[in-house]
């Protein structure tokens, strides 16, 4: 589990939990001490490294490129009660009114929104239940990824990652996005029951609690149909335009989310892009970004119990 010694390991070496070859950052399977022992041959000291300054710069570029995000007239939220830290587990409804006071649903006719929404009914929300992926659902995944790949947000992200030697072509990037986000793994009882997309954007229920579920569009649609009840918030970001960031508590069909966070008013491509950036750049660590001059940190985690391709990791959460 250490790179002390095997820095010149050939890519493809098997039977080890982590790797030390020069492309291990690209495949997100480096040992923790890779930079310390192998700095001469890897991303940590080369032009391929993604520095903290790079992240601040590219995150601002992605923020500015998000043409499809909600404008101030498109969205009005009503945060109401702000819960103190000691109140987060109380499961009390402090907010008699919905979180979303108004949403201009014309937003949802934009191609990335409409293709995103079509994905949301494709999942069994309970972990431990096998996901059966139909041909139609596979087409919907591909349609969504094709739409987001045509946006300025994902064009800028691909250009950045290509310059950093993470991908050689848009086709390679597209294929990797499909695996890291929609590849299915087992989150419970050995069943192929979960994916990064389902967990983060659609939400799951595990051991009687809401797990994941960090998307404002999903929240709004369920609140509108009456199956989701907004309870309180504990954080409201400093942004006076969208996307904003909200920390919140809610119940979904009686299942409780004690502490969740979400962008408010961002486009699907922005969320997919910013989480992908952090997962590739800082998997399992804090990813420090800047949006509109304000600091933001995103924490991602790789799924460590299974992999795809040459040892690449699926997204567990962001």
mmCIF file of C-alpha atoms in Angstrom:
data_model
loop_
_atom_site.group_PDB
_atom_site.id
_atom_site.type_symbol
_atom_site.label_atom_id
_atom_site.label_comp_id
_atom_site.label_asym_id
_atom_site.label_seq_id
_atom_site.Cartn_x
_atom_site.Cartn_y
_atom_site.Cartn_z
ATOM 1 C CA UNK A 1 0.000 0.000 0.000
ATOM 2 C CA UNK A 2 3.000 2.278 -0.385
ATOM 3 C CA UNK A 3 5.013 3.713 -3.267
ATOM 4 C CA UNK A 4 8.274 3.311 -1.378
ATOM 5 C CA UNK A 5 10.187 1.360 -4.006
ATOM 6 C CA UNK A 6 7.780 0.592 -6.893
ATOM 7 C CA UNK A 7 7.670 4.022 -8.554
ATOM 8 C CA UNK A 8 8.555 2.541 -11.929
ATOM 9 C CA UNK A 9 5.770 -0.028 -11.752
ATOM 10 C CA UNK A 10 4.286 -0.761 -15.151
ATOM 11 C CA UNK A 11 0.665 0.172 -15.724
ATOM 12 C CA UNK A 12 -1.561 -2.891 -15.532
ATOM 13 C CA UNK A 13 0.207 -4.547 -12.615
ATOM 14 C CA UNK A 14 -2.403 -6.509 -10.701
ATOM 15 C CA UNK A 15 -2.936 -7.868 -7.216
ATOM 16 C CA UNK A 16 -2.263 -4.621 -5.347
ATOM 17 C CA UNK A 17 -4.703 -2.159 -3.731
ATOM 18 C CA UNK A 18 -3.124 0.966 -5.223
ATOM 19 C CA UNK A 19 -0.573 1.923 -7.858
ATOM 20 C CA UNK A 20 2.562 3.981 -8.423
ATOM 21 C CA UNK A 21 2.913 4.181 -12.210
ATOM 22 C CA UNK A 22 3.062 7.682 -13.779
ATOM 23 C CA UNK A 23 -0.540 7.487 -15.005
ATOM 24 C CA UNK A 24 -2.098 6.484 -11.680
ATOM 25 C CA UNK A 25 -3.607 9.979 -11.218
ATOM 26 C CA UNK A 26 -5.346 9.594 -14.544
ATOM 27 C CA UNK A 27 -6.851 6.311 -13.376
ATOM 28 C CA UNK A 28 -7.498 7.595 -9.835
ATOM 29 C CA UNK A 29 -5.771 4.665 -8.145
ATOM 30 C CA UNK A 30 -2.514 6.142 -6.741
ATOM 31 C CA UNK A 31 -1.254 5.104 -3.328
ATOM 32 C CA UNK A 32 -1.541 7.867 -0.735
ATOM 33 C CA UNK A 33 2.212 8.464 -0.610
ATOM 34 C CA UNK A 34 2.659 8.567 -4.402
ATOM 35 C CA UNK A 35 3.587 12.275 -4.497
ATOM 36 C CA UNK A 36 6.107 11.856 -1.663
ATOM 37 C CA UNK A 37 8.009 8.942 -3.194
ATOM 38 C CA UNK A 38 7.466 9.346 -6.931
ATOM 39 C CA UNK A 39 7.386 13.127 -7.473
ATOM 40 C CA UNK A 40 9.925 12.925 -10.286
ATOM 41 C CA UNK A 41 7.753 10.782 -12.518
ATOM 42 C CA UNK A 42 4.151 11.766 -11.917
ATOM 43 C CA UNK A 43 1.619 14.538 -11.941
ATOM 44 C CA UNK A 44 2.706 16.042 -8.621
ATOM 45 C CA UNK A 45 5.638 18.006 -10.076
ATOM 46 C CA UNK A 46 5.018 17.928 -13.799
ATOM 47 C CA UNK A 47 3.043 20.201 -16.116
ATOM 48 C CA UNK A 48 0.231 17.662 -15.829
ATOM 49 C CA UNK A 49 -0.449 18.379 -12.168
ATOM 50 C CA UNK A 50 -3.724 20.076 -11.229
ATOM 51 C CA UNK A 51 -2.722 22.709 -8.708
ATOM 52 C CA UNK A 52 -4.898 24.542 -6.200
ATOM 53 C CA UNK A 53 -4.595 27.649 -8.373
ATOM 54 C CA UNK A 54 -5.715 25.662 -11.417
ATOM 55 C CA UNK A 55 -8.844 24.611 -9.530
ATOM 56 C CA UNK A 56 -9.679 28.173 -8.511
ATOM 57 C CA UNK A 57 -9.253 29.339 -12.083
ATOM 58 C CA UNK A 58 -11.176 26.573 -13.873
ATOM 59 C CA UNK A 59 -14.035 26.626 -11.358
ATOM 60 C CA UNK A 60 -14.569 30.344 -12.039
ATOM 61 C CA UNK A 61 -14.527 29.604 -15.765
ATOM 62 C CA UNK A 62 -17.139 26.863 -15.385
ATOM 63 C CA UNK A 63 -19.254 29.178 -13.223
ATOM 64 C CA UNK A 64 -19.177 31.905 -15.877
ATOM 65 C CA UNK A 65 -19.870 29.389 -18.656
ATOM 66 C CA UNK A 66 -23.084 28.106 -17.048
ATOM 67 C CA UNK A 67 -25.438 29.784 -19.517
ATOM 68 C CA UNK A 68 -28.379 27.547 -18.621
ATOM 69 C CA UNK A 69 -28.472 28.291 -14.895
ATOM 70 C CA UNK A 70 -31.532 29.966 -13.391
ATOM 71 C CA UNK A 71 -31.667 33.725 -13.489
ATOM 72 C CA UNK A 72 -33.031 35.713 -10.548
ATOM 73 C CA UNK A 73 -36.490 35.938 -12.116
ATOM 74 C CA UNK A 74 -36.622 32.181 -12.705
ATOM 75 C CA UNK A 75 -36.474 31.056 -9.121
ATOM 76 C CA UNK A 76 -37.580 32.211 -5.672
ATOM 77 C CA UNK A 77 -36.857 30.203 -2.536
ATOM 78 C CA UNK A 78 -38.270 30.653 0.958
ATOM 79 C CA UNK A 79 -35.664 29.250 3.406
ATOM 80 C CA UNK A 80 -37.646 30.277 6.543
ATOM 81 C CA UNK A 81 -36.201 28.693 9.722
ATOM 82 C CA UNK A 82 -32.433 28.348 10.221
ATOM 83 C CA UNK A 83 -31.654 25.387 12.478
ATOM 84 C CA UNK A 84 -28.838 25.495 15.038
ATOM 85 C CA UNK A 85 -26.253 22.679 15.004
ATOM 86 C CA UNK A 86 -27.909 20.945 17.946
ATOM 87 C CA UNK A 87 -31.273 20.841 16.161
ATOM 88 C CA UNK A 88 -30.255 18.962 13.019
ATOM 89 C CA UNK A 89 -31.324 15.544 14.263
ATOM 90 C CA UNK A 90 -34.655 16.617 15.763
ATOM 91 C CA UNK A 91 -36.700 15.886 12.614
ATOM 92 C CA UNK A 92 -39.047 18.757 13.468
ATOM 93 C CA UNK A 93 -40.893 20.689 10.760
ATOM 94 C CA UNK A 94 -40.011 24.328 11.392
ATOM 95 C CA UNK A 95 -41.167 25.487 7.955
ATOM 96 C CA UNK A 96 -44.898 25.539 7.205
ATOM 97 C CA UNK A 97 -44.271 26.776 3.649
ATOM 98 C CA UNK A 98 -42.467 24.938 0.816
ATOM 99 C CA UNK A 99 -38.840 25.822 0.101
ATOM 100 C CA UNK A 100 -39.653 26.695 -3.515
ATOM 101 C CA UNK A 101 -41.951 29.693 -3.727
ATOM 102 C CA UNK A 102 -41.655 29.975 -7.521
ATOM 103 C CA UNK A 103 -39.853 28.142 -10.316
ATOM 104 C CA UNK A 104 -40.096 29.098 -13.971
ATOM 105 C CA UNK A 105 -40.624 25.631 -15.420
ATOM 106 C CA UNK A 106 -39.672 26.833 -18.886
ATOM 107 C CA UNK A 107 -36.153 26.115 -17.661
ATOM 108 C CA UNK A 108 -37.023 22.429 -17.798
ATOM 109 C CA UNK A 109 -37.570 22.554 -21.556
ATOM 110 C CA UNK A 110 -33.853 23.231 -22.112
ATOM 111 C CA UNK A 111 -32.228 20.056 -23.525
ATOM 112 C CA UNK A 112 -29.941 19.313 -20.573
ATOM 113 C CA UNK A 113 -32.777 19.838 -18.071
ATOM 114 C CA UNK A 114 -35.350 17.759 -19.947
ATOM 115 C CA UNK A 115 -32.925 14.874 -20.557
ATOM 116 C CA UNK A 116 -31.843 15.053 -16.897
ATOM 117 C CA UNK A 117 -35.442 14.890 -15.637
ATOM 118 C CA UNK A 118 -36.156 11.839 -17.799
ATOM 119 C CA UNK A 119 -33.448 9.963 -15.882
ATOM 120 C CA UNK A 120 -34.968 10.500 -12.452
ATOM 121 C CA UNK A 121 -37.585 7.740 -12.600
ATOM 122 C CA UNK A 122 -35.062 5.091 -13.660
ATOM 123 C CA UNK A 123 -33.936 4.042 -10.189
ATOM 124 C CA UNK A 124 -34.987 1.860 -7.252
ATOM 125 C CA UNK A 125 -34.401 4.227 -4.368
ATOM 126 C CA UNK A 126 -33.922 1.478 -1.734
ATOM 127 C CA UNK A 127 -30.394 0.104 -1.513
ATOM 128 C CA UNK A 128 -30.230 -3.668 -1.607
ATOM 129 C CA UNK A 129 -32.643 -3.875 -4.549
ATOM 130 C CA UNK A 130 -31.094 -4.809 -7.898
ATOM 131 C CA UNK A 131 -31.201 -2.112 -10.574
ATOM 132 C CA UNK A 132 -32.577 -3.427 -13.861
ATOM 133 C CA UNK A 133 -31.324 -1.111 -16.600
ATOM 134 C CA UNK A 134 -33.470 -1.254 -19.745
ATOM 135 C CA UNK A 135 -32.439 -0.352 -23.279
ATOM 136 C CA UNK A 136 -34.596 2.760 -23.030
ATOM 137 C CA UNK A 137 -32.830 3.813 -19.835
ATOM 138 C CA UNK A 138 -29.443 3.305 -21.493
ATOM 139 C CA UNK A 139 -30.590 5.546 -24.360
ATOM 140 C CA UNK A 140 -31.684 8.172 -21.841
ATOM 141 C CA UNK A 141 -28.251 8.085 -20.192
ATOM 142 C CA UNK A 142 -26.552 8.542 -23.547
ATOM 143 C CA UNK A 143 -28.909 11.330 -24.580
ATOM 144 C CA UNK A 144 -28.220 13.230 -21.354
ATOM 145 C CA UNK A 145 -24.453 12.878 -21.734
ATOM 146 C CA UNK A 146 -24.602 13.942 -25.397
ATOM 147 C CA UNK A 147 -26.568 17.051 -24.441
ATOM 148 C CA UNK A 148 -24.228 18.077 -21.622
ATOM 149 C CA UNK A 149 -21.160 17.458 -23.780
ATOM 150 C CA UNK A 150 -22.410 20.134 -26.187
ATOM 151 C CA UNK A 151 -22.550 22.859 -23.512
ATOM 152 C CA UNK A 152 -19.868 25.460 -22.851
ATOM 153 C CA UNK A 153 -19.418 24.130 -19.310
ATOM 154 C CA UNK A 154 -18.377 20.666 -20.443
ATOM 155 C CA UNK A 155 -16.392 21.979 -23.404
ATOM 156 C CA UNK A 156 -14.266 24.048 -21.000
ATOM 157 C CA UNK A 157 -13.915 21.151 -18.580
ATOM 158 C CA UNK A 158 -12.802 18.758 -21.327
ATOM 159 C CA UNK A 159 -10.275 21.265 -22.687
ATOM 160 C CA UNK A 160 -8.823 21.713 -19.207
ATOM 161 C CA UNK A 161 -8.588 17.963 -18.530
ATOM 162 C CA UNK A 162 -7.120 17.301 -21.976
ATOM 163 C CA UNK A 163 -4.427 19.932 -21.345
ATOM 164 C CA UNK A 164 -3.667 18.143 -18.086
ATOM 165 C CA UNK A 165 -3.229 14.838 -19.945
ATOM 166 C CA UNK A 166 -6.247 13.156 -18.341
ATOM 167 C CA UNK A 167 -8.023 12.473 -21.652
ATOM 168 C CA UNK A 168 -6.876 12.260 -25.251
ATOM 169 C CA UNK A 169 -10.241 12.739 -26.938
ATOM 170 C CA UNK A 170 -13.845 13.750 -26.313
ATOM 171 C CA UNK A 171 -14.857 10.142 -27.007
ATOM 172 C CA UNK A 172 -12.606 8.922 -24.187
ATOM 173 C CA UNK A 173 -14.009 11.583 -21.852
ATOM 174 C CA UNK A 174 -17.591 10.685 -22.790
ATOM 175 C CA UNK A 175 -16.992 6.971 -22.177
ATOM 176 C CA UNK A 176 -15.382 7.658 -18.811
ATOM 177 C CA UNK A 177 -18.233 9.945 -17.723
ATOM 178 C CA UNK A 178 -20.706 7.196 -18.538
ATOM 179 C CA UNK A 179 -18.830 4.636 -16.443
ATOM 180 C CA UNK A 180 -17.933 6.814 -13.455
ATOM 181 C CA UNK A 181 -21.473 8.236 -13.160
ATOM 182 C CA UNK A 182 -23.775 5.458 -14.387
ATOM 183 C CA UNK A 183 -21.719 2.317 -13.752
ATOM 184 C CA UNK A 184 -23.585 0.157 -11.244
ATOM 185 C CA UNK A 185 -22.046 -1.253 -8.072
ATOM 186 C CA UNK A 186 -23.326 -2.792 -4.831
ATOM 187 C CA UNK A 187 -24.067 -0.429 -1.958
ATOM 188 C CA UNK A 188 -25.996 -3.061 0.018
ATOM 189 C CA UNK A 189 -26.570 -6.834 0.315
ATOM 190 C CA UNK A 190 -24.377 -7.698 -2.665
ATOM 191 C CA UNK A 191 -26.947 -6.438 -5.171
ATOM 192 C CA UNK A 192 -25.963 -4.207 -8.093
ATOM 193 C CA UNK A 193 -28.123 -1.463 -6.674
ATOM 194 C CA UNK A 194 -26.427 1.922 -6.954
ATOM 195 C CA UNK A 195 -24.520 4.400 -9.092
ATOM 196 C CA UNK A 196 -22.975 7.792 -8.508
ATOM 197 C CA UNK A 197 -25.702 9.490 -10.522
ATOM 198 C CA UNK A 198 -28.517 7.765 -8.640
ATOM 199 C CA UNK A 199 -26.992 8.490 -5.230
ATOM 200 C CA UNK A 200 -26.143 12.157 -5.778
ATOM 201 C CA UNK A 201 -28.864 13.405 -8.116
ATOM 202 C CA UNK A 202 -31.859 11.120 -7.570
ATOM 203 C CA UNK A 203 -31.342 10.067 -3.954
ATOM 204 C CA UNK A 204 -31.488 6.736 -2.159
ATOM 205 C CA UNK A 205 -32.922 5.305 1.037
ATOM 206 C CA UNK A 206 -30.569 3.221 3.166
ATOM 207 C CA UNK A 207 -31.285 1.867 6.659
ATOM 208 C CA UNK A 208 -34.392 4.017 6.943
ATOM 209 C CA UNK A 209 -32.672 7.310 6.076
ATOM 210 C CA UNK A 210 -32.263 9.394 2.940
ATOM 211 C CA UNK A 211 -28.796 8.898 1.474
ATOM 212 C CA UNK A 212 -27.262 11.252 -1.087
ATOM 213 C CA UNK A 213 -29.924 13.414 -2.793
ATOM 214 C CA UNK A 214 -28.133 16.687 -3.513
ATOM 215 C CA UNK A 215 -30.073 18.114 -6.456
ATOM 216 C CA UNK A 216 -32.419 21.107 -6.441
ATOM 217 C CA UNK A 217 -34.473 20.036 -9.486
ATOM 218 C CA UNK A 218 -35.268 16.645 -7.968
ATOM 219 C CA UNK A 219 -36.131 18.385 -4.680
ATOM 220 C CA UNK A 220 -38.489 20.849 -6.360
ATOM 221 C CA UNK A 221 -40.329 18.195 -8.391
ATOM 222 C CA UNK A 222 -40.907 15.962 -5.354
ATOM 223 C CA UNK A 223 -41.923 18.913 -3.171
ATOM 224 C CA UNK A 224 -44.407 19.976 -5.847
ATOM 225 C CA UNK A 225 -46.020 16.522 -5.971
ATOM 226 C CA UNK A 226 -46.251 16.409 -2.169
ATOM 227 C CA UNK A 227 -43.888 13.535 -1.368
ATOM 228 C CA UNK A 228 -41.094 15.708 0.064
ATOM 229 C CA UNK A 229 -41.401 17.997 3.088
ATOM 230 C CA UNK A 230 -38.846 20.754 3.683
ATOM 231 C CA UNK A 231 -38.039 21.047 7.409
ATOM 232 C CA UNK A 232 -35.348 23.721 7.855
ATOM 233 C CA UNK A 233 -31.963 24.914 6.662
ATOM 234 C CA UNK A 234 -28.698 25.340 8.503
ATOM 235 C CA UNK A 235 -26.650 27.224 5.896
ATOM 236 C CA UNK A 236 -27.366 29.712 3.133
ATOM 237 C CA UNK A 237 -24.465 30.634 0.897
ATOM 238 C CA UNK A 238 -23.215 34.176 0.229
ATOM 239 C CA UNK A 239 -24.237 34.237 -3.443
ATOM 240 C CA UNK A 240 -26.780 36.843 -4.567
ATOM 241 C CA UNK A 241 -27.191 35.161 -7.973
ATOM 242 C CA UNK A 242 -27.653 31.514 -8.948
ATOM 243 C CA UNK A 243 -26.262 29.018 -8.333
ATOM 244 C CA UNK A 244 -26.528 29.477 -4.581
ATOM 245 C CA UNK A 245 -25.714 26.789 -2.000
ATOM 246 C CA UNK A 246 -28.096 25.664 0.734
ATOM 247 C CA UNK A 247 -27.630 23.234 3.606
ATOM 248 C CA UNK A 248 -31.006 21.745 4.457
ATOM 249 C CA UNK A 249 -33.076 19.150 6.278
ATOM 250 C CA UNK A 250 -36.113 17.374 4.817
ATOM 251 C CA UNK A 251 -38.207 14.223 4.842
ATOM 252 C CA UNK A 252 -39.008 12.139 1.758
ATOM 253 C CA UNK A 253 -42.001 9.863 2.142
ATOM 254 C CA UNK A 254 -41.245 9.850 5.858
ATOM 255 C CA UNK A 255 -37.525 9.089 5.469
ATOM 256 C CA UNK A 256 -35.335 11.777 7.035
ATOM 257 C CA UNK A 257 -32.333 13.666 5.652
ATOM 258 C CA UNK A 258 -30.577 15.141 8.655
ATOM 259 C CA UNK A 259 -28.010 17.201 6.790
ATOM 260 C CA UNK A 260 -27.818 17.693 3.053
ATOM 261 C CA UNK A 261 -26.295 20.299 0.790
ATOM 262 C CA UNK A 262 -27.228 21.349 -2.715
ATOM 263 C CA UNK A 263 -26.589 23.900 -5.398
ATOM 264 C CA UNK A 264 -29.729 25.962 -5.998
ATOM 265 C CA UNK A 265 -30.455 27.114 -9.538
ATOM 266 C CA UNK A 266 -27.486 25.502 -11.279
ATOM 267 C CA UNK A 267 -27.820 23.668 -14.574
ATOM 268 C CA UNK A 268 -27.401 19.874 -14.704
ATOM 269 C CA UNK A 269 -24.228 20.260 -16.748
ATOM 270 C CA UNK A 270 -22.681 22.575 -14.166
ATOM 271 C CA UNK A 271 -23.247 20.148 -11.306
ATOM 272 C CA UNK A 272 -22.038 17.174 -13.335
ATOM 273 C CA UNK A 273 -18.991 19.167 -14.456
ATOM 274 C CA UNK A 274 -17.952 20.602 -11.098
ATOM 275 C CA UNK A 275 -18.309 17.245 -9.315
ATOM 276 C CA UNK A 276 -16.388 15.498 -12.100
ATOM 277 C CA UNK A 277 -13.611 18.092 -11.860
ATOM 278 C CA UNK A 278 -13.233 17.472 -8.128
ATOM 279 C CA UNK A 279 -13.500 13.694 -8.413
ATOM 280 C CA UNK A 280 -10.704 13.579 -10.986
ATOM 281 C CA UNK A 281 -8.541 16.226 -9.293
ATOM 282 C CA UNK A 282 -9.014 15.509 -5.585
ATOM 283 C CA UNK A 283 -10.750 12.137 -5.083
ATOM 284 C CA UNK A 284 -11.436 11.485 -1.413
ATOM 285 C CA UNK A 285 -10.211 14.955 -0.429
ATOM 286 C CA UNK A 286 -11.477 18.497 -0.085
ATOM 287 C CA UNK A 287 -11.555 20.279 -3.434
ATOM 288 C CA UNK A 288 -11.237 24.042 -2.938
ATOM 289 C CA UNK A 289 -12.934 26.145 -5.614
ATOM 290 C CA UNK A 290 -14.081 29.687 -6.304
ATOM 291 C CA UNK A 291 -17.492 30.664 -7.698
ATOM 292 C CA UNK A 292 -18.169 34.323 -8.336
ATOM 293 C CA UNK A 293 -15.343 35.297 -6.007
ATOM 294 C CA UNK A 294 -16.665 33.203 -3.097
ATOM 295 C CA UNK A 295 -14.858 30.157 -1.700
ATOM 296 C CA UNK A 296 -16.464 26.739 -1.953
ATOM 297 C CA UNK A 297 -15.292 23.254 -0.988
ATOM 298 C CA UNK A 298 -16.577 20.010 -2.491
ATOM 299 C CA UNK A 299 -15.832 16.613 -0.975
ATOM 300 C CA UNK A 300 -15.953 13.582 -3.253
ATOM 301 C CA UNK A 301 -15.426 9.919 -2.442
ATOM 302 C CA UNK A 302 -14.573 7.052 -4.801
ATOM 303 C CA UNK A 303 -16.306 3.699 -4.461
ATOM 304 C CA UNK A 304 -13.463 1.479 -3.242
ATOM 305 C CA UNK A 305 -15.069 -1.998 -3.355
ATOM 306 C CA UNK A 306 -15.225 -2.345 -7.132
ATOM 307 C CA UNK A 307 -13.815 -0.671 -10.233
ATOM 308 C CA UNK A 308 -14.055 -0.513 -14.008
ATOM 309 C CA UNK A 309 -11.588 -0.465 -16.879
ATOM 310 C CA UNK A 310 -7.992 -0.513 -15.691
ATOM 311 C CA UNK A 311 -8.824 -0.067 -12.025
ATOM 312 C CA UNK A 312 -10.757 3.186 -12.333
ATOM 313 C CA UNK A 313 -13.111 4.065 -9.507
ATOM 314 C CA UNK A 314 -16.822 4.814 -9.646
ATOM 315 C CA UNK A 315 -18.141 7.915 -7.894
ATOM 316 C CA UNK A 316 -19.576 7.052 -4.481
ATOM 317 C CA UNK A 317 -20.722 10.544 -3.541
ATOM 318 C CA UNK A 318 -20.062 14.275 -3.902
#
